[in-house]
Coordinates of C-alpha atoms and ligand atoms in Angstrom, one line a residue:
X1 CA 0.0 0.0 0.0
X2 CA 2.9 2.2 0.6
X3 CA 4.3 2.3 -2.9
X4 CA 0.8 2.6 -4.2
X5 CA 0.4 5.8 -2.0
X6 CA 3.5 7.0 -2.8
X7 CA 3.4 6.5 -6.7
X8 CA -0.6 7.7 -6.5
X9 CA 1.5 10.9 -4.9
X10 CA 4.1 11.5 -7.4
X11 CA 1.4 11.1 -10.2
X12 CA -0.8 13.6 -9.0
X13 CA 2.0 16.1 -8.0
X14 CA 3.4 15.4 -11.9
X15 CA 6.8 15.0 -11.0
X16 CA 10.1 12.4 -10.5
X17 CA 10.1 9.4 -12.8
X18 CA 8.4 6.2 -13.4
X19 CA 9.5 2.7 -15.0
X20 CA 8.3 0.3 -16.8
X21 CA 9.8 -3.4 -17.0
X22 CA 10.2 -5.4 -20.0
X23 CA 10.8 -9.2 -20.1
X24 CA 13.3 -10.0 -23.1
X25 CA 12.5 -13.5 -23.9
X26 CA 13.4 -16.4 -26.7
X27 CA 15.9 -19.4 -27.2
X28 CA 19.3 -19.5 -26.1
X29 CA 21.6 -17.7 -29.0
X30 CA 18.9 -15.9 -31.2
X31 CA 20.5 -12.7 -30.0
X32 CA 18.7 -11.0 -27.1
X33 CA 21.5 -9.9 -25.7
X34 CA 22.7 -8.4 -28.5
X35 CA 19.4 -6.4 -29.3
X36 CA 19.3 -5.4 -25.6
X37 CA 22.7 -3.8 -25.5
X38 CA 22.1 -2.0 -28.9
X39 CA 18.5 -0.4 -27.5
X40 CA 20.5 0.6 -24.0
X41 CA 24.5 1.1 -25.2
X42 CA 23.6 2.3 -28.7
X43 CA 25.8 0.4 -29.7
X44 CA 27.0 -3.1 -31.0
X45 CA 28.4 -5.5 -28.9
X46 CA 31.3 -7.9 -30.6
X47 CA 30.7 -11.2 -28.7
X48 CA 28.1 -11.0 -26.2
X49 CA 28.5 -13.5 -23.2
X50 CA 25.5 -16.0 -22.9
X51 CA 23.6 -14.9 -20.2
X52 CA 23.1 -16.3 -16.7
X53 CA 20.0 -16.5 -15.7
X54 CA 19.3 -13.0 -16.1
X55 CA 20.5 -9.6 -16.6
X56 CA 19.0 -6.4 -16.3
X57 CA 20.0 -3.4 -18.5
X58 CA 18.1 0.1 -17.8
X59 CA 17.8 2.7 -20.7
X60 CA 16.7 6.6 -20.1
X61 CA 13.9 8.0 -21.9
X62 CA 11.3 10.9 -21.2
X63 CA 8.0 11.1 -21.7
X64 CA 5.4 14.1 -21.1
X65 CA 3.2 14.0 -18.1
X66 CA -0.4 13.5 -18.0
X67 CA -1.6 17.2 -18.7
X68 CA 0.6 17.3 -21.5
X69 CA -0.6 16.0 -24.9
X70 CA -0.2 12.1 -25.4
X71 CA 2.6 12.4 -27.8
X72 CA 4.6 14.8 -26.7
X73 CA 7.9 14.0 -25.5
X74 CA 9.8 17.5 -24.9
X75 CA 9.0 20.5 -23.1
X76 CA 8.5 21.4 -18.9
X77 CA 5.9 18.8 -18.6
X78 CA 8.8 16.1 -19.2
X79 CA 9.5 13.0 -16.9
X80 CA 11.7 10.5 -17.0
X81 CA 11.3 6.8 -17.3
X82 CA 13.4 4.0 -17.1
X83 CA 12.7 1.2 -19.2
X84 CA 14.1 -1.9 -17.3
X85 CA 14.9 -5.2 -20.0
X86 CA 14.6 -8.1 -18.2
X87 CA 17.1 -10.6 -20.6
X88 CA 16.2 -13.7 -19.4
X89 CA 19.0 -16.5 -20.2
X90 CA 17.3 -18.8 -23.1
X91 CA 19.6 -21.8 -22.0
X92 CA 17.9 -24.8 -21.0
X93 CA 20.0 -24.8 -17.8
X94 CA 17.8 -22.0 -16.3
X95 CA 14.5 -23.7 -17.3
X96 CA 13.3 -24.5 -13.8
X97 CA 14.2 -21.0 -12.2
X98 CA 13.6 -18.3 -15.0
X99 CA 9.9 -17.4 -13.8
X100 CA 11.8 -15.8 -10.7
X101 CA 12.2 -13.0 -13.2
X102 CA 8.7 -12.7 -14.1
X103 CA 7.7 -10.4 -11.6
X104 CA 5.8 -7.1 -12.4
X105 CA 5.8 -7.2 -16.1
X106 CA 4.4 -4.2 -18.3
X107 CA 5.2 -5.8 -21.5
X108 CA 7.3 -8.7 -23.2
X109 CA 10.3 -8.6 -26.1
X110 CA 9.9 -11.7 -28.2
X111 CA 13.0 -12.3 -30.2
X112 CA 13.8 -15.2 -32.5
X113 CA 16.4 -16.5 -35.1
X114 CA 15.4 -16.0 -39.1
X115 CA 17.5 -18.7 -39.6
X116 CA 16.2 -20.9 -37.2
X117 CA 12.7 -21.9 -38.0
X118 CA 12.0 -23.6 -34.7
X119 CA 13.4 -21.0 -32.6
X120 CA 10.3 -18.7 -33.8
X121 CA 7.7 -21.7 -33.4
X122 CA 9.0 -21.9 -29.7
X123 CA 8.0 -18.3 -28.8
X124 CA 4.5 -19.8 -28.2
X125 CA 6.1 -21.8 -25.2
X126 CA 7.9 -18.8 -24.0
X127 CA 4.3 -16.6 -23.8
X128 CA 2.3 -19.4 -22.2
X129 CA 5.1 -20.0 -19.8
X130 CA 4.8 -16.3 -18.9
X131 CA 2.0 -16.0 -18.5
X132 CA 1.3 -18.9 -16.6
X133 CA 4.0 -18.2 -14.3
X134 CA 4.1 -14.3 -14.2
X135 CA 2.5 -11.1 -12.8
X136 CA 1.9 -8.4 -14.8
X137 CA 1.7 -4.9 -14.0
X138 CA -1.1 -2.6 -15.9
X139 CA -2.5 -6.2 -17.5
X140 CA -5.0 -6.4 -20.5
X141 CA -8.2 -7.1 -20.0
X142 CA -7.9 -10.3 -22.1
X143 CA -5.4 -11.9 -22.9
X144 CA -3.1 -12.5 -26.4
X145 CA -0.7 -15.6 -27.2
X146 CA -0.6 -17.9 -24.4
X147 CA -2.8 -15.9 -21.6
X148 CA -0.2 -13.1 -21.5
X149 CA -1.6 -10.5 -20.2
X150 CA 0.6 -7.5 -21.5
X151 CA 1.9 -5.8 -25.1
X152 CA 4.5 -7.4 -26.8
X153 CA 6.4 -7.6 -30.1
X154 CA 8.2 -10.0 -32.0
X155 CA 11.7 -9.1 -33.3
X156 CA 13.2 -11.1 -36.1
X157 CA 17.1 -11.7 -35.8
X158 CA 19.7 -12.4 -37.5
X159 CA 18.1 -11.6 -40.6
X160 CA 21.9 -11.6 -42.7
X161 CA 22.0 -15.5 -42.1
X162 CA 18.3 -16.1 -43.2
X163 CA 19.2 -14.5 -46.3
X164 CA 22.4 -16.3 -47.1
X165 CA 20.5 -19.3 -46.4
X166 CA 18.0 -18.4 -48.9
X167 CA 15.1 -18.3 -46.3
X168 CA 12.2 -16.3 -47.0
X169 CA 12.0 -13.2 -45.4
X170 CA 9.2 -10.3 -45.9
X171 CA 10.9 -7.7 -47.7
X172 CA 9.4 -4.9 -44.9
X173 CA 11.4 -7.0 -41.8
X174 CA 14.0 -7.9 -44.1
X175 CA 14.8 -4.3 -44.0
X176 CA 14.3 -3.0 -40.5
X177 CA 16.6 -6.4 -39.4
X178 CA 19.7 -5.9 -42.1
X179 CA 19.5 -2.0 -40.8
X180 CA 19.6 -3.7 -36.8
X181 CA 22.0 -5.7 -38.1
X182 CA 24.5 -3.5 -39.5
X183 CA 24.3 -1.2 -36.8
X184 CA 25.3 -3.9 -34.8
X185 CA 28.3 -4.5 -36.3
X186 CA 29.1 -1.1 -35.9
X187 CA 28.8 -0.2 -39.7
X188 CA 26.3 2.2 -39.2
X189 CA 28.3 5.7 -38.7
X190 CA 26.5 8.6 -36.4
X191 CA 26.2 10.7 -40.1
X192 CA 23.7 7.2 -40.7
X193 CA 25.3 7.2 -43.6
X194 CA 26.1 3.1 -44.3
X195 CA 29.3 2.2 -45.4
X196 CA 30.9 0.1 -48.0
X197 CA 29.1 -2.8 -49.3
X198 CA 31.7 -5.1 -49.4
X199 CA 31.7 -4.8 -45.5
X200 CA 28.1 -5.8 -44.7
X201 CA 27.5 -9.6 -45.0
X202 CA 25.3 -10.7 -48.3
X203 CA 26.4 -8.1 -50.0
X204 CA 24.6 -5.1 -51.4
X205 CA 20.8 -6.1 -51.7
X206 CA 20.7 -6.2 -47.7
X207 CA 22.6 -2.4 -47.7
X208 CA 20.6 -1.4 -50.2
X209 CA 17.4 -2.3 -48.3
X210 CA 19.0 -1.1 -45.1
X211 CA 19.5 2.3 -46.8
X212 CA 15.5 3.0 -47.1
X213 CA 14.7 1.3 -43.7
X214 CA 12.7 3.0 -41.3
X215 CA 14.8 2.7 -37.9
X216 CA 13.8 -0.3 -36.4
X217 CA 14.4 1.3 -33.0
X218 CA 12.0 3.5 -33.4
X219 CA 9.4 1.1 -33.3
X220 CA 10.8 -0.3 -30.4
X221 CA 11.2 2.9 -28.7
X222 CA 7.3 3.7 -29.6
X223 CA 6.4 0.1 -27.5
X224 CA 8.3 1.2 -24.3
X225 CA 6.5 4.4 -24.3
X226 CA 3.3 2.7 -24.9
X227 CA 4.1 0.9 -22.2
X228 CA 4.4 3.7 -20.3
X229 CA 1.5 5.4 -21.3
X230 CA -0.8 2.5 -20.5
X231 CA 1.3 2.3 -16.9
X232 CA 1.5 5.9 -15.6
X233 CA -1.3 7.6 -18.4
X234 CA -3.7 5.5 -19.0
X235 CA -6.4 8.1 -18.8
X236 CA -5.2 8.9 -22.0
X237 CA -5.3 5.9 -23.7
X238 CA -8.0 5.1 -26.1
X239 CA -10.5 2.8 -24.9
X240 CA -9.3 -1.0 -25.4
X241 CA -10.6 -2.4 -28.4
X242 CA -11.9 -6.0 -28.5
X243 CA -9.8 -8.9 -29.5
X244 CA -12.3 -8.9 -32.7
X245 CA -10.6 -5.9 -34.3
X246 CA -10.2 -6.1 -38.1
X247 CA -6.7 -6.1 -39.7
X248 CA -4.2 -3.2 -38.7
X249 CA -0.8 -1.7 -39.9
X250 CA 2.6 -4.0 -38.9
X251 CA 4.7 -3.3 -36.3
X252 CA 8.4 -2.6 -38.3
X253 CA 9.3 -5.3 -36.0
X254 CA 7.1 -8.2 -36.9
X255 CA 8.4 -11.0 -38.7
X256 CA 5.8 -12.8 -39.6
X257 CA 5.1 -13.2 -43.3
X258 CA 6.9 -17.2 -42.6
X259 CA 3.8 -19.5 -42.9
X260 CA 4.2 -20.5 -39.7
X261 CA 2.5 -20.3 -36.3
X262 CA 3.8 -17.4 -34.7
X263 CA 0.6 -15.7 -35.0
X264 CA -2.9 -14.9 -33.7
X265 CA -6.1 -15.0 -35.7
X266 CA -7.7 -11.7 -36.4
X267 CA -10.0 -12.8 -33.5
X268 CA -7.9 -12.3 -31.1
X269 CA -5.8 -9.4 -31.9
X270 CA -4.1 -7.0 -29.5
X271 CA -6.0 -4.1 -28.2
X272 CA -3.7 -1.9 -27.7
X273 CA -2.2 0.5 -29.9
X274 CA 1.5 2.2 -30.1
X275 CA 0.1 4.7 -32.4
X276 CA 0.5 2.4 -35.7
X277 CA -0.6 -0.4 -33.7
X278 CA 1.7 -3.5 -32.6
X279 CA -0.3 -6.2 -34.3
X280 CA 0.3 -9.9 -34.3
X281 CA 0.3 -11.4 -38.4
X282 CA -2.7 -12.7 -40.4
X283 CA -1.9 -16.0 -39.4
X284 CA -3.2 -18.6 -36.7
X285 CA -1.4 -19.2 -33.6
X286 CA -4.3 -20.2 -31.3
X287 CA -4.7 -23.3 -33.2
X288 CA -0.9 -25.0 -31.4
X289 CA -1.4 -23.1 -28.4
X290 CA -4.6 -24.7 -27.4
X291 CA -2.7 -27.9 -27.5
X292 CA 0.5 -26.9 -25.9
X293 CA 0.8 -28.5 -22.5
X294 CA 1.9 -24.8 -21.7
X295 CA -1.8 -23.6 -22.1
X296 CA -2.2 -20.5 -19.8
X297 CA -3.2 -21.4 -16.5
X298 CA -3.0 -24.9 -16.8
X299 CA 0.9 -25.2 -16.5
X300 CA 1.6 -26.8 -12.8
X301 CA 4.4 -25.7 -10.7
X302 CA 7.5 -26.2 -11.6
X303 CA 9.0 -27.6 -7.8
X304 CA 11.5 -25.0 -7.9
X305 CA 8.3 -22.4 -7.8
X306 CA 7.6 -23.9 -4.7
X307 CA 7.5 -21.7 -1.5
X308 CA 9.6 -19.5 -2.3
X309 CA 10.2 -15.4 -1.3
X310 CA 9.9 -12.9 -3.7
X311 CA 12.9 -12.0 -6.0
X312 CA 14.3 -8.8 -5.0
X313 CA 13.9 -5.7 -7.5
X314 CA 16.0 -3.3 -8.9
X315 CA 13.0 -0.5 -8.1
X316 CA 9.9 0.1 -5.4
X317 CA 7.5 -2.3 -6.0
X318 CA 4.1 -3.2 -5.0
X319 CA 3.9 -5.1 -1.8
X320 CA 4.1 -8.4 -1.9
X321 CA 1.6 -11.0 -0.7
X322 CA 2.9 -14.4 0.4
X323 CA 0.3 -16.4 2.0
X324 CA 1.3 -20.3 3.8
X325 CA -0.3 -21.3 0.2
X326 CA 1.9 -19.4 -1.7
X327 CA 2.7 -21.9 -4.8
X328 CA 3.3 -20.2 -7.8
X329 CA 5.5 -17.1 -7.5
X330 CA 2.4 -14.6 -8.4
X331 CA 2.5 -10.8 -6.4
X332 CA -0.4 -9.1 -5.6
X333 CA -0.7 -5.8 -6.5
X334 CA -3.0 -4.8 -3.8
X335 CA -1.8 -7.0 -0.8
X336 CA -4.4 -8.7 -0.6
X337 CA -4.3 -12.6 -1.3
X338 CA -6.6 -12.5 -4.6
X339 CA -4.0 -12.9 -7.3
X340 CA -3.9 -13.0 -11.3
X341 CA -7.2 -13.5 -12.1
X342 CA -8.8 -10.3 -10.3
X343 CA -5.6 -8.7 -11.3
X344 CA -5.6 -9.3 -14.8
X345 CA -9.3 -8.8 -15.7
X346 CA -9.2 -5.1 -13.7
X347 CA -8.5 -1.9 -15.3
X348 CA -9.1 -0.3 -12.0
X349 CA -5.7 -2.4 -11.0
X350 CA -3.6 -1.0 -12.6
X351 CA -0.8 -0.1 -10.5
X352 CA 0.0 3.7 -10.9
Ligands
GTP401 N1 24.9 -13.1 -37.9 C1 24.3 -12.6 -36.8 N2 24.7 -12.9 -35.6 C2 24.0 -12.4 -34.5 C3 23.0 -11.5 -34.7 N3 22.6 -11.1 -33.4 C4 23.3 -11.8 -32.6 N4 24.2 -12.5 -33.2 C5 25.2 -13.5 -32.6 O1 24.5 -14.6 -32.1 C6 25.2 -15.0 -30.9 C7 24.3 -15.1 -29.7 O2 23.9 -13.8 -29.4 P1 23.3 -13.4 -27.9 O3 22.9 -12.0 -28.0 O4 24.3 -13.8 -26.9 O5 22.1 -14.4 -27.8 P2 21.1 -14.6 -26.6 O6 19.7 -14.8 -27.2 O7 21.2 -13.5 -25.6 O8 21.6 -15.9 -26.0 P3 21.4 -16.5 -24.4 O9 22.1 -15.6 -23.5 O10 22.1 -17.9 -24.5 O11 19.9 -16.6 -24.2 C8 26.4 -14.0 -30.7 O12 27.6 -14.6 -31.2 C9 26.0 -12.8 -31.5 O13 27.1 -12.1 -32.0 C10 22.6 -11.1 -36.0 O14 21.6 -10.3 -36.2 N5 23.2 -11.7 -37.0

């Protein structure tokens, strides 16, 4: 109740800074590491260690307050935000542990491997297992792959080796990945002028389509203030729209032209918008996830979920509520002992 109080306070008085945490999630070596150090550093990293368990990375942003207009991001009315990515280790080592880190989660960073067909089929395991497993701050009202509760993309990686290998890749993500990936390698000068062809693996067609790319990190930047917006604004938000929403405009980000399941039917599309909308593909993806064991809700306790404490945070959180029948590591948001299913079905919940 404290934090609630005390965050209730800073809201109202429209000052200090808010965050927003983001889970980074997908197989061991599709690159999340790599895409997390290039959102917070800017930069590329060379050879990323594989990650242990987890590691948090913070990045910076502003964002105007609540009497400022929705977009704006400059001017008095400015906060600041920190944007907390969660990279949780993909390594099969961690399996039984990695839902300690899924605490308190505004929104989740799907990435996968171009190259590797199966690493993008697995994502479904990765949402269900979230959700299942997770609490979510500022949930849905219903939710997309899996149960989860909370906004997400999809980011396509490694996009250069997809094309060597011939793979089929939508010309759109194509783009917006070769760009990600050159800048990655440190090709990409501050002028954003790109550099020699000969230097950017698969030659010229991937520079080329680099050259015209939007900048993928905008779109990514547009989530995380979503994400904030829907955690510290969310009087401003348009109302949520059913899952029955028609087709919408593509996230840059998406890759998901592959025929394959990563997908939900128009039926159950996201609600929420980031201005252009982050919008699952026109394909199914309910259709595997109904049969994954994983199914949201139904996953049982993994025995090191067991009885145990709370994982400590980087930032104030919400109190935490461990009852004797504490079995799944769930948080309540209010302190009380009612848990995901009040918290995930009420607006009014929503923890700012
Ligand atoms: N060719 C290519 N290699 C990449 C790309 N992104 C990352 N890599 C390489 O892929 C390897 C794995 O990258 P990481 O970022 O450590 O992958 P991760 O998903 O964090 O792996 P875990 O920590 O095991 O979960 C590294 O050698 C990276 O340099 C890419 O876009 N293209």
């Amino acid at each position: 109740m404290f934090w609630r109080e005390r965050e209730n306070t800073e809201q109202n008085s429209g000052v200090l800074c808010g965050q927003v945490r983001v889970l980074v999630v997908g197989d061991s070596g599709v690159g999340k590491t790599s895409l997390v150090h290039l959102i917070v550093k800017g930069i590329p990293v060379a050879r990323p260690a594989p990650s242990i368990g987890c590691t948090v990375s913070v990045k910076h942003t502003t964002y105007g307050n609540a009497g400022s207009s929705s977009s704006s991001l400059k001017g008095d009315s400015e906060r600041d935000f920190f944007i907390e990515l969660w990279d949780v280790s993909g390594h099969e080592r961690y399996k039984d542990c990695r839902s300690l880190f899924y605490s308190q989660i505004n929104g989740v960073v799907f990435v996968h491997d171009l190259s590797q067909r199966r690493t993008k089929t697995s994502l479904q395991k990765w949402a269900a297992e979230i959700a299942a497993t997770g609490t979510f701050s500022a949930p849905l009202g219903s939710g997309g792959p899996g149960g989860l509760p909370v906004p997400y993309i999809v980011i396509g990686n490694k996009a250069d080796i997809a094309a060597k290998e011939g793979k089929r890749v939508s010309s759109g993500n194509l783009v917006d990945v070769a760009r990600q990936w050159v800048e990655k390698q440190g090709l990409l000068p501050s002028s954003e002028e790109l550099p020699l062809t000969e230097t950017f693996p698969g030659g010229g067609g991937l520079i080329a389509a680099a050259k015209e790319a939007r900048y993928d990190k905008e779109a990514v930047m547009k989530f995380f203030l979503m994400l904030i917006r829907r955690r510290y604004f969310s009087d401003e938000m348009p109302a949520p729209r059913p899952w029955s929403i028609p087709s919408a405009p593509r996230a840059t980000q998406r890759i998901d032209d592959d025929d394959d399941q990563w997908s939900i039917p128009s039926a159950q599309r996201l609600p929420q918008r980031i201005d252009d909308n982050f919008i699952e593909d026109d394909q199914s993806y309910s259709t595997s996830v109904s049969s994954d064991p994983y199914k949201y809700d139904t996953l049982p306790p993994l025995p090191a979920q067991r009885n145990l404490t709370p994982p400590p945070t980087l930032y104030p959180q919400q109190p935490v509520s461990v009852t004797e029948n504490y079995s799944f590591p769930r948080f309540s948001l209010s302190g009380s002992s009612e848990i995901n299913a009040a918290m995930r079905t009420k607006r009014s919940d929503i923890n700012v």
